[in-house]
Amino acid sequence: MEQILPIVFMAVMGLALFMYVVLDGFDLGIGMLLPLASDDDKDKMIDAIGPFWDANETWIVLGIGVLLIAFPKAHGMILTALYLPVTLMLFGLIIRGVAFDFRVKAGDGRKDLWNGLFFLGSLVASVSQGWMLGAYITGLESSVTSHVFSLLVAVTLPSAYILLGAGWLLIKAEGALFETAIVWAKTALLPAALALLVVSIATPIASSAIADKWFVLPNFIGLLPIPLTSILVFAVIAVFLMRPELTRRAHWVVFAGVTYLCVMAALGLAYSLFPDIVVNKMTIWEAHAATESLLFVLVGVVLTVPMILGYTVYVYRVFSGKSEGLRYD
C-alpha cells in the first residue's frame, strides 16, 4: 500500500490538472478572444461558456487539494517557489469571475470595462499558468535557463488556449461567429504548433533528467507515437480549417484534435516527470503523507472524483448544442 497509494494520488492529481487545462483552457481562450468580437458576438461567446466555466475551475481546486493533502512536503516547496505566479493567477481568476458576473448587470456605458477586465483576467491567468508550468518542468530552479524556459512557456501557452477556445466556438456558435471562429482558429494554429514544437525541443535542453529519459533506446522508439500522432493531428486540423465546408459538417473535429494534443502532451510530461513530484528534488514516495492519512483521504477521493466527473458530463449534456445568445428576461 505504501508504494501504491502515492501513485494513485499522483494519477488523480494529474487527471484533475489535465481536465482543468482542457476545460478551463477553452474558456480562458474565449476570454482572450473577446476583444476581437462585435458586441453581439461577445454575448454569444459568453453564453458559450456561461454554464460551464465555474464547474471547469473545480478541477484545479481538486488538483491543488490533492497536492496539499497527499504530498504536503512537495506542496510547501512548489507553492513557495511559485508564490508570485500563483498569486497573479488567482488575481486573474478573481478579476475574471467578477467581470463575468458584473458585465451582465452593467449598463451599456460600463459593459466595455467589464469585457476588458474579463480579457485581462483570462490573459493574466493563462500567462501565469504558463510560467508555473515552465518553472515546474525545470525543477523550480532559480537560474537563467529556468527563467528563460518559463518565459517561453508563459508566452506560448495562451496560443494553445486560444486554439481551444476557437475550437469550442466552432461547436457552440452559428452564422457569422462560426465563420469568425474558423479565422481565429486558423490564426492560432501556426503559433500553437510552433509553441508546442519549441517547448518540446527546449524541454530536454532545460532539463537533463528529462533528456535522459527520452533519448535512449528503446525508450525513444516506444515514445515515437506521441510526436508522430501529434503531427498527424495537427495536419488534420489544418486541413479542416483550410476547407471550411469540412468544418461545417464536422464542427467538433478541431476541438477534439486539440484535446488529443493535450492528451499527448500530458502523457509525455507524465513520463518525463515520474516518479518525481519535484524534478530532481523529490519523488512521490519521499513527499507523500503517512499511509494511514492517505487511506483515510482515499475514501473521500473515491467518492468525490466520480461525482465531479458525473456532474461535468451532466452539465455538458444538458447544455449541449448551439448557443443562442444571452437573455435576461
mmCIF file of C-alpha atoms in Angstrom:
data_model
loop_
_atom_site.group_PDB
_atom_site.id
_atom_site.type_symbol
_atom_site.label_atom_id
_atom_site.label_comp_id
_atom_site.label_asym_id
_atom_site.label_seq_id
_atom_site.Cartn_x
_atom_site.Cartn_y
_atom_site.Cartn_z
ATOM 1 C CA MET A 1 0.000 0.000 0.000
ATOM 2 C CA GLU A 2 2.797 2.413 0.851
ATOM 3 C CA GLN A 3 4.140 2.072 -2.702
ATOM 4 C CA ILE A 4 0.777 2.085 -4.499
ATOM 5 C CA LEU A 5 -1.098 4.909 -2.771
ATOM 6 C CA PRO A 6 1.298 7.712 -3.854
ATOM 7 C CA ILE A 7 0.902 6.549 -7.466
ATOM 8 C CA VAL A 8 -2.894 6.594 -7.106
ATOM 9 C CA PHE A 9 -2.899 10.131 -5.734
ATOM 10 C CA MET A 10 -0.390 11.297 -8.337
ATOM 11 C CA ALA A 11 -2.707 9.903 -11.033
ATOM 12 C CA VAL A 12 -5.731 11.688 -9.516
ATOM 13 C CA MET A 13 -3.800 14.953 -9.372
ATOM 14 C CA GLY A 14 -2.650 14.502 -12.966
ATOM 15 C CA LEU A 15 -6.212 13.801 -14.112
ATOM 16 C CA ALA A 16 -7.526 16.877 -12.309
ATOM 17 C CA LEU A 17 -4.913 19.200 -13.811
ATOM 18 C CA PHE A 18 -5.397 17.729 -17.282
ATOM 19 C CA MET A 19 -9.165 18.224 -17.070
ATOM 20 C CA TYR A 20 -8.578 21.787 -15.912
ATOM 21 C CA VAL A 21 -6.247 22.599 -18.812
ATOM 22 C CA VAL A 22 -8.723 21.327 -21.415
ATOM 23 C CA LEU A 23 -11.986 22.536 -19.864
ATOM 24 C CA ASP A 24 -10.928 25.839 -18.352
ATOM 25 C CA GLY A 25 -8.449 26.261 -21.204
ATOM 26 C CA PHE A 26 -11.197 26.810 -23.746
ATOM 27 C CA ASP A 27 -12.991 29.439 -21.701
ATOM 28 C CA LEU A 28 -9.699 31.209 -20.960
ATOM 29 C CA GLY A 29 -9.102 31.165 -24.695
ATOM 30 C CA ILE A 30 -12.543 32.628 -25.390
ATOM 31 C CA GLY A 31 -11.831 35.320 -22.812
ATOM 32 C CA MET A 32 -8.666 36.284 -24.697
ATOM 33 C CA LEU A 33 -10.603 36.368 -27.991
ATOM 34 C CA LEU A 34 -13.353 38.574 -26.589
ATOM 35 C CA PRO A 35 -11.890 41.971 -27.651
ATOM 36 C CA LEU A 36 -11.830 40.805 -31.286
ATOM 37 C CA ALA A 37 -15.588 40.206 -31.467
ATOM 38 C CA SER A 38 -18.525 42.504 -32.122
ATOM 39 C CA ASP A 39 -20.808 43.465 -29.230
ATOM 40 C CA ASP A 40 -23.443 40.940 -30.291
ATOM 41 C CA ASP A 41 -20.876 38.177 -30.702
ATOM 42 C CA LYS A 42 -19.384 38.949 -27.285
ATOM 43 C CA ASP A 43 -22.696 37.980 -25.697
ATOM 44 C CA LYS A 44 -22.800 34.782 -27.748
ATOM 45 C CA MET A 45 -19.238 33.915 -26.695
ATOM 46 C CA ILE A 46 -20.056 34.456 -23.030
ATOM 47 C CA ASP A 47 -23.170 32.331 -23.453
ATOM 48 C CA ALA A 48 -20.998 29.565 -24.967
ATOM 49 C CA ILE A 49 -19.051 29.262 -21.708
ATOM 50 C CA GLY A 50 -21.608 30.519 -19.198
ATOM 51 C CA PRO A 51 -22.981 27.162 -17.974
ATOM 52 C CA PHE A 52 -19.528 25.566 -17.743
ATOM 53 C CA TRP A 53 -16.784 27.897 -16.591
ATOM 54 C CA ASP A 54 -17.450 27.739 -12.842
ATOM 55 C CA ALA A 55 -17.551 23.927 -12.900
ATOM 56 C CA ASN A 56 -14.384 23.843 -15.021
ATOM 57 C CA GLU A 57 -12.419 25.553 -12.258
ATOM 58 C CA THR A 58 -13.397 22.793 -9.821
ATOM 59 C CA TRP A 59 -10.642 20.664 -11.336
ATOM 60 C CA ILE A 60 -7.795 22.962 -10.348
ATOM 61 C CA VAL A 61 -9.157 23.091 -6.790
ATOM 62 C CA LEU A 62 -9.155 19.280 -6.727
ATOM 63 C CA GLY A 63 -5.634 19.082 -8.140
ATOM 64 C CA ILE A 64 -4.138 21.540 -5.668
ATOM 65 C CA GLY A 65 -6.133 19.966 -2.832
ATOM 66 C CA VAL A 66 -4.681 16.531 -3.611
ATOM 67 C CA LEU A 67 -1.199 18.061 -3.742
ATOM 68 C CA LEU A 68 -1.692 19.623 -0.296
ATOM 69 C CA ILE A 69 -3.215 16.563 1.371
ATOM 70 C CA ALA A 70 -1.285 13.736 -0.270
ATOM 71 C CA PHE A 71 2.110 15.409 -0.825
ATOM 72 C CA PRO A 72 2.434 18.144 1.832
ATOM 73 C CA LYS A 73 6.238 18.411 1.541
ATOM 74 C CA ALA A 74 6.029 18.980 -2.195
ATOM 75 C CA HIS A 75 3.103 21.387 -1.751
ATOM 76 C CA GLY A 76 5.195 23.596 0.511
ATOM 77 C CA MET A 77 8.165 23.543 -1.856
ATOM 78 C CA ILE A 78 6.141 24.163 -5.030
ATOM 79 C CA LEU A 79 3.883 26.894 -3.658
ATOM 80 C CA THR A 80 6.826 28.670 -2.038
ATOM 81 C CA ALA A 81 8.805 28.693 -5.286
ATOM 82 C CA LEU A 82 5.769 29.718 -7.350
ATOM 83 C CA TYR A 83 4.305 32.208 -4.884
ATOM 84 C CA LEU A 84 4.290 35.173 -7.295
ATOM 85 C CA PRO A 85 2.801 33.478 -10.406
ATOM 86 C CA VAL A 86 0.242 31.638 -8.248
ATOM 87 C CA THR A 87 -0.813 34.963 -6.712
ATOM 88 C CA LEU A 88 -1.071 36.567 -10.148
ATOM 89 C CA MET A 89 -3.096 33.614 -11.423
ATOM 90 C CA LEU A 90 -5.524 33.922 -8.522
ATOM 91 C CA PHE A 91 -5.881 37.663 -9.126
ATOM 92 C CA GLY A 92 -6.558 36.932 -12.785
ATOM 93 C CA LEU A 93 -9.203 34.331 -11.966
ATOM 94 C CA ILE A 94 -10.841 36.634 -9.397
ATOM 95 C CA ILE A 95 -10.956 39.573 -11.824
ATOM 96 C CA ARG A 96 -12.351 37.238 -14.454
ATOM 97 C CA GLY A 97 -15.067 35.921 -12.166
ATOM 98 C CA VAL A 98 -16.113 39.399 -11.034
ATOM 99 C CA ALA A 99 -16.146 40.688 -14.619
ATOM 100 C CA PHE A 100 -18.212 37.706 -15.789
ATOM 101 C CA ASP A 101 -20.979 38.485 -13.297
ATOM 102 C CA PHE A 102 -20.822 42.283 -13.444
ATOM 103 C CA ARG A 103 -20.871 42.590 -17.244
ATOM 104 C CA VAL A 104 -24.472 41.306 -17.304
ATOM 105 C CA LYS A 105 -25.564 43.900 -14.719
ATOM 106 C CA ALA A 106 -23.649 46.843 -16.117
ATOM 107 C CA GLY A 107 -25.250 49.415 -18.336
ATOM 108 C CA ASP A 108 -24.052 49.953 -21.863
ATOM 109 C CA GLY A 109 -21.559 52.538 -20.654
ATOM 110 C CA ARG A 110 -19.768 50.099 -18.333
ATOM 111 C CA LYS A 111 -20.065 46.867 -20.297
ATOM 112 C CA ASP A 112 -16.881 47.514 -22.265
ATOM 113 C CA LEU A 113 -14.989 47.967 -18.996
ATOM 114 C CA TRP A 114 -16.032 44.549 -17.699
ATOM 115 C CA ASN A 115 -15.384 42.922 -21.069
ATOM 116 C CA GLY A 116 -11.875 44.372 -20.938
ATOM 117 C CA LEU A 117 -11.344 43.093 -17.410
ATOM 118 C CA PHE A 118 -12.614 39.644 -18.432
ATOM 119 C CA PHE A 119 -9.979 39.645 -21.188
ATOM 120 C CA LEU A 120 -7.288 40.891 -18.798
ATOM 121 C CA GLY A 121 -8.109 38.270 -16.170
ATOM 122 C CA SER A 122 -8.041 35.495 -18.786
ATOM 123 C CA LEU A 123 -4.686 36.689 -20.153
ATOM 124 C CA VAL A 124 -3.051 37.090 -16.731
ATOM 125 C CA ALA A 125 -4.257 33.638 -15.594
ATOM 126 C CA SER A 126 -3.022 31.998 -18.815
ATOM 127 C CA VAL A 127 0.413 33.618 -18.754
ATOM 128 C CA SER A 128 0.819 32.832 -15.045
ATOM 129 C CA GLN A 129 -0.057 29.180 -15.618
ATOM 130 C CA GLY A 130 2.492 29.019 -18.432
ATOM 131 C CA TRP A 131 5.210 30.423 -16.170
ATOM 132 C CA MET A 132 4.294 27.965 -13.418
ATOM 133 C CA LEU A 133 4.456 25.014 -15.827
ATOM 134 C CA GLY A 134 7.827 26.096 -17.182
ATOM 135 C CA ALA A 135 9.279 26.614 -13.716
ATOM 136 C CA TYR A 136 7.932 23.260 -12.555
ATOM 137 C CA ILE A 137 9.424 21.353 -15.501
ATOM 138 C CA THR A 138 12.859 22.826 -14.789
ATOM 139 C CA GLY A 139 12.726 21.747 -11.160
ATOM 140 C CA LEU A 140 11.869 25.149 -9.638
ATOM 141 C CA GLU A 141 15.440 26.286 -10.247
ATOM 142 C CA SER A 142 16.302 29.960 -9.909
ATOM 143 C CA SER A 143 18.584 30.161 -12.924
ATOM 144 C CA VAL A 144 18.738 31.990 -16.238
ATOM 145 C CA THR A 145 17.854 28.783 -18.122
ATOM 146 C CA SER A 146 14.832 28.155 -15.927
ATOM 147 C CA HIS A 147 13.582 31.731 -16.206
ATOM 148 C CA VAL A 148 14.009 31.807 -19.995
ATOM 149 C CA PHE A 149 12.189 28.487 -20.346
ATOM 150 C CA SER A 150 9.395 29.629 -18.014
ATOM 151 C CA LEU A 151 9.011 32.821 -20.045
ATOM 152 C CA LEU A 152 8.850 30.747 -23.234
ATOM 153 C CA VAL A 153 6.020 28.594 -21.882
ATOM 154 C CA ALA A 154 4.256 31.653 -20.433
ATOM 155 C CA VAL A 155 4.209 33.300 -23.856
ATOM 156 C CA THR A 156 3.196 30.182 -25.800
ATOM 157 C CA LEU A 157 0.526 28.601 -23.561
ATOM 158 C CA PRO A 158 -2.070 31.322 -24.334
ATOM 159 C CA SER A 159 -1.914 30.393 -28.040
ATOM 160 C CA ALA A 160 -2.948 26.821 -27.166
ATOM 161 C CA TYR A 161 -5.806 28.128 -25.023
ATOM 162 C CA ILE A 162 -6.930 30.431 -27.845
ATOM 163 C CA LEU A 163 -6.959 27.467 -30.253
ATOM 164 C CA LEU A 164 -9.040 25.514 -27.736
ATOM 165 C CA GLY A 165 -11.386 28.473 -27.362
ATOM 166 C CA ALA A 166 -11.839 28.850 -31.111
ATOM 167 C CA GLY A 167 -12.462 25.098 -31.371
ATOM 168 C CA TRP A 168 -15.154 25.320 -28.689
ATOM 169 C CA LEU A 169 -16.833 28.194 -30.531
ATOM 170 C CA LEU A 170 -16.977 26.013 -33.646
ATOM 171 C CA ILE A 171 -19.061 23.578 -31.599
ATOM 172 C CA LYS A 172 -21.310 26.189 -29.999
ATOM 173 C CA ALA A 173 -21.610 29.043 -32.495
ATOM 174 C CA GLU A 174 -23.556 29.572 -35.692
ATOM 175 C CA GLY A 175 -23.601 32.099 -38.502
ATOM 176 C CA ALA A 176 -21.085 34.929 -38.579
ATOM 177 C CA LEU A 177 -19.468 33.945 -35.259
ATOM 178 C CA PHE A 178 -18.867 30.413 -36.556
ATOM 179 C CA GLU A 179 -17.094 31.805 -39.627
ATOM 180 C CA THR A 180 -15.094 34.183 -37.455
ATOM 181 C CA ALA A 181 -14.100 31.294 -35.158
ATOM 182 C CA ILE A 182 -12.661 29.478 -38.196
ATOM 183 C CA VAL A 183 -10.489 32.520 -38.917
ATOM 184 C CA TRP A 184 -9.388 32.709 -35.266
ATOM 185 C CA ALA A 185 -8.535 29.004 -35.235
ATOM 186 C CA LYS A 186 -6.528 29.355 -38.461
ATOM 187 C CA THR A 187 -4.637 32.293 -36.993
ATOM 188 C CA ALA A 188 -3.888 30.472 -33.726
ATOM 189 C CA LEU A 189 -2.951 27.115 -35.295
ATOM 190 C CA LEU A 190 0.538 28.014 -36.504
ATOM 191 C CA PRO A 191 1.596 29.830 -33.291
ATOM 192 C CA ALA A 192 0.249 26.914 -31.224
ATOM 193 C CA ALA A 193 2.098 24.379 -33.409
ATOM 194 C CA LEU A 194 5.335 26.373 -33.228
ATOM 195 C CA ALA A 195 4.864 26.800 -29.477
ATOM 196 C CA LEU A 196 4.484 23.055 -28.973
ATOM 197 C CA LEU A 197 7.491 22.376 -31.201
ATOM 198 C CA VAL A 198 9.715 24.919 -29.460
ATOM 199 C CA VAL A 199 8.695 23.756 -25.986
ATOM 200 C CA SER A 200 9.251 20.109 -26.995
ATOM 201 C CA ILE A 201 12.777 20.958 -28.176
ATOM 202 C CA ALA A 202 13.558 23.244 -25.261
ATOM 203 C CA THR A 203 12.312 20.902 -22.523
ATOM 204 C CA PRO A 204 15.129 18.307 -22.782
ATOM 205 C CA ILE A 205 17.613 21.162 -23.146
ATOM 206 C CA ALA A 206 16.320 22.831 -19.987
ATOM 207 C CA SER A 207 16.168 19.540 -18.037
ATOM 208 C CA SER A 208 18.894 16.932 -18.477
ATOM 209 C CA ALA A 209 16.828 14.457 -16.420
ATOM 210 C CA ILE A 210 14.035 14.623 -18.995
ATOM 211 C CA ALA A 211 16.512 14.330 -21.882
ATOM 212 C CA ASP A 212 17.965 11.165 -20.312
ATOM 213 C CA LYS A 213 14.505 9.585 -20.257
ATOM 214 C CA TRP A 214 13.581 10.367 -23.850
ATOM 215 C CA PHE A 215 16.759 9.988 -25.871
ATOM 216 C CA VAL A 216 17.834 6.475 -25.008
ATOM 217 C CA LEU A 217 16.916 3.202 -26.683
ATOM 218 C CA PRO A 218 14.444 1.519 -26.618
ATOM 219 C CA ASN A 219 12.555 4.366 -24.871
ATOM 220 C CA PHE A 220 12.919 6.681 -27.848
ATOM 221 C CA ILE A 221 11.278 4.196 -30.218
ATOM 222 C CA GLY A 222 8.457 3.429 -27.795
ATOM 223 C CA LEU A 223 7.725 7.150 -27.395
ATOM 224 C CA LEU A 224 7.658 7.939 -31.138
ATOM 225 C CA PRO A 225 3.827 7.601 -31.367
ATOM 226 C CA ILE A 226 3.476 10.751 -29.230
ATOM 227 C CA PRO A 227 5.202 13.175 -31.640
ATOM 228 C CA LEU A 228 4.160 11.321 -34.805
ATOM 229 C CA THR A 229 0.448 11.200 -33.996
ATOM 230 C CA SER A 230 0.600 14.812 -32.794
ATOM 231 C CA ILE A 231 1.984 15.902 -36.178
ATOM 232 C CA LEU A 232 -0.750 13.905 -37.920
ATOM 233 C CA VAL A 233 -3.489 15.501 -35.806
ATOM 234 C CA PHE A 234 -2.097 18.984 -36.452
ATOM 235 C CA ALA A 235 -2.255 18.192 -40.167
ATOM 236 C CA VAL A 236 -5.878 17.035 -39.879
ATOM 237 C CA ILE A 237 -6.840 20.215 -38.002
ATOM 238 C CA ALA A 238 -5.099 22.329 -40.650
ATOM 239 C CA VAL A 239 -6.940 20.543 -43.476
ATOM 240 C CA PHE A 240 -10.307 21.098 -41.804
ATOM 241 C CA LEU A 241 -9.601 24.777 -41.184
ATOM 242 C CA MET A 242 -8.399 25.343 -44.750
ATOM 243 C CA ARG A 243 -11.567 23.716 -46.074
ATOM 244 C CA PRO A 244 -14.402 25.309 -44.075
ATOM 245 C CA GLU A 245 -17.017 23.058 -45.661
ATOM 246 C CA LEU A 246 -15.423 20.134 -43.798
ATOM 247 C CA THR A 247 -15.549 22.063 -40.526
ATOM 248 C CA ARG A 248 -19.215 22.906 -41.055
ATOM 249 C CA ARG A 249 -20.022 19.195 -41.431
ATOM 250 C CA ALA A 250 -17.864 18.075 -38.505
ATOM 251 C CA HIS A 251 -17.599 21.125 -36.258
ATOM 252 C CA TRP A 252 -16.210 19.072 -33.357
ATOM 253 C CA VAL A 253 -13.020 17.953 -35.130
ATOM 254 C CA VAL A 254 -10.873 20.977 -34.254
ATOM 255 C CA PHE A 255 -11.693 20.882 -30.547
ATOM 256 C CA ALA A 256 -11.314 17.079 -30.417
ATOM 257 C CA GLY A 257 -7.977 17.338 -32.212
ATOM 258 C CA VAL A 258 -6.607 19.958 -29.826
ATOM 259 C CA THR A 259 -7.841 17.858 -26.900
ATOM 260 C CA TYR A 260 -5.930 14.887 -28.325
ATOM 261 C CA LEU A 261 -2.797 17.033 -28.486
ATOM 262 C CA CYS A 262 -3.318 17.938 -24.833
ATOM 263 C CA VAL A 263 -3.594 14.219 -24.004
ATOM 264 C CA MET A 264 -0.292 13.507 -25.797
ATOM 265 C CA ALA A 265 1.396 16.437 -24.061
ATOM 266 C CA ALA A 266 0.109 15.216 -20.688
ATOM 267 C CA LEU A 267 1.333 11.659 -21.321
ATOM 268 C CA GLY A 268 4.732 12.936 -22.413
ATOM 269 C CA LEU A 269 5.001 15.172 -19.365
ATOM 270 C CA ALA A 270 3.890 12.384 -17.017
ATOM 271 C CA TYR A 271 6.518 10.052 -18.458
ATOM 272 C CA SER A 272 9.169 12.765 -18.219
ATOM 273 C CA LEU A 273 8.498 13.564 -14.568
ATOM 274 C CA PHE A 274 7.599 10.215 -12.974
ATOM 275 C CA PRO A 275 8.425 9.302 -10.227
ATOM 276 C CA ASP A 276 9.493 12.829 -9.261
ATOM 277 C CA ILE A 277 6.910 15.219 -7.954
ATOM 278 C CA VAL A 278 9.557 17.953 -7.915
ATOM 279 C CA VAL A 279 12.043 17.327 -10.714
ATOM 280 C CA ASN A 280 15.466 16.222 -9.424
ATOM 281 C CA LYS A 281 14.472 17.105 -5.862
ATOM 282 C CA MET A 282 11.744 14.847 -4.509
ATOM 283 C CA THR A 283 9.947 11.669 -5.565
ATOM 284 C CA ILE A 284 6.324 10.882 -4.780
ATOM 285 C CA TRP A 285 7.487 8.308 -2.213
ATOM 286 C CA GLU A 286 9.613 10.894 -0.414
ATOM 287 C CA ALA A 287 6.869 13.520 -0.429
ATOM 288 C CA HIS A 288 3.724 11.568 0.416
ATOM 289 C CA ALA A 289 1.810 11.852 3.677
ATOM 290 C CA ALA A 290 1.511 8.977 6.154
ATOM 291 C CA THR A 291 -0.052 5.842 4.696
ATOM 292 C CA GLU A 292 -2.839 5.942 7.269
ATOM 293 C CA SER A 293 -3.696 9.500 6.227
ATOM 294 C CA LEU A 294 -3.718 8.536 2.555
ATOM 295 C CA LEU A 295 -6.040 5.614 3.241
ATOM 296 C CA PHE A 296 -8.431 7.929 5.072
ATOM 297 C CA VAL A 297 -8.348 10.548 2.286
ATOM 298 C CA LEU A 298 -8.736 7.839 -0.357
ATOM 299 C CA VAL A 299 -12.330 7.295 0.794
ATOM 300 C CA GLY A 300 -13.118 10.935 0.024
ATOM 301 C CA VAL A 301 -11.329 10.780 -3.321
ATOM 302 C CA VAL A 302 -13.222 7.646 -4.351
ATOM 303 C CA LEU A 303 -16.486 9.444 -3.600
ATOM 304 C CA THR A 304 -15.561 12.898 -4.899
ATOM 305 C CA VAL A 305 -13.893 12.223 -8.249
ATOM 306 C CA PRO A 306 -16.813 10.219 -9.743
ATOM 307 C CA MET A 307 -19.220 12.921 -8.503
ATOM 308 C CA ILE A 308 -17.214 15.677 -10.215
ATOM 309 C CA LEU A 309 -16.930 13.618 -13.388
ATOM 310 C CA GLY A 310 -20.649 12.852 -13.226
ATOM 311 C CA TYR A 311 -21.871 16.423 -12.880
ATOM 312 C CA THR A 312 -19.354 17.555 -15.503
ATOM 313 C CA VAL A 313 -20.784 15.084 -18.016
ATOM 314 C CA TYR A 314 -24.341 16.004 -16.950
ATOM 315 C CA VAL A 315 -23.804 19.743 -17.383
ATOM 316 C CA TYR A 316 -22.197 19.322 -20.786
ATOM 317 C CA ARG A 317 -25.076 17.090 -21.916
ATOM 318 C CA VAL A 318 -27.789 19.412 -20.639
ATOM 319 C CA PHE A 319 -26.225 22.454 -22.309
ATOM 320 C CA SER A 320 -25.124 20.723 -25.483
ATOM 321 C CA GLY A 321 -25.980 22.152 -28.875
ATOM 322 C CA LYS A 322 -25.570 25.622 -30.295
ATOM 323 C CA SER A 323 -25.626 28.764 -28.171
ATOM 324 C CA GLU A 324 -28.414 31.256 -28.832
ATOM 325 C CA GLY A 325 -27.094 34.337 -27.102
ATOM 326 C CA LEU A 326 -27.794 35.823 -23.701
ATOM 327 C CA ARG A 327 -31.261 36.693 -22.426
ATOM 328 C CA TYR A 328 -32.063 38.275 -19.059
ATOM 329 C CA ASP A 329 -35.863 38.336 -19.186
#
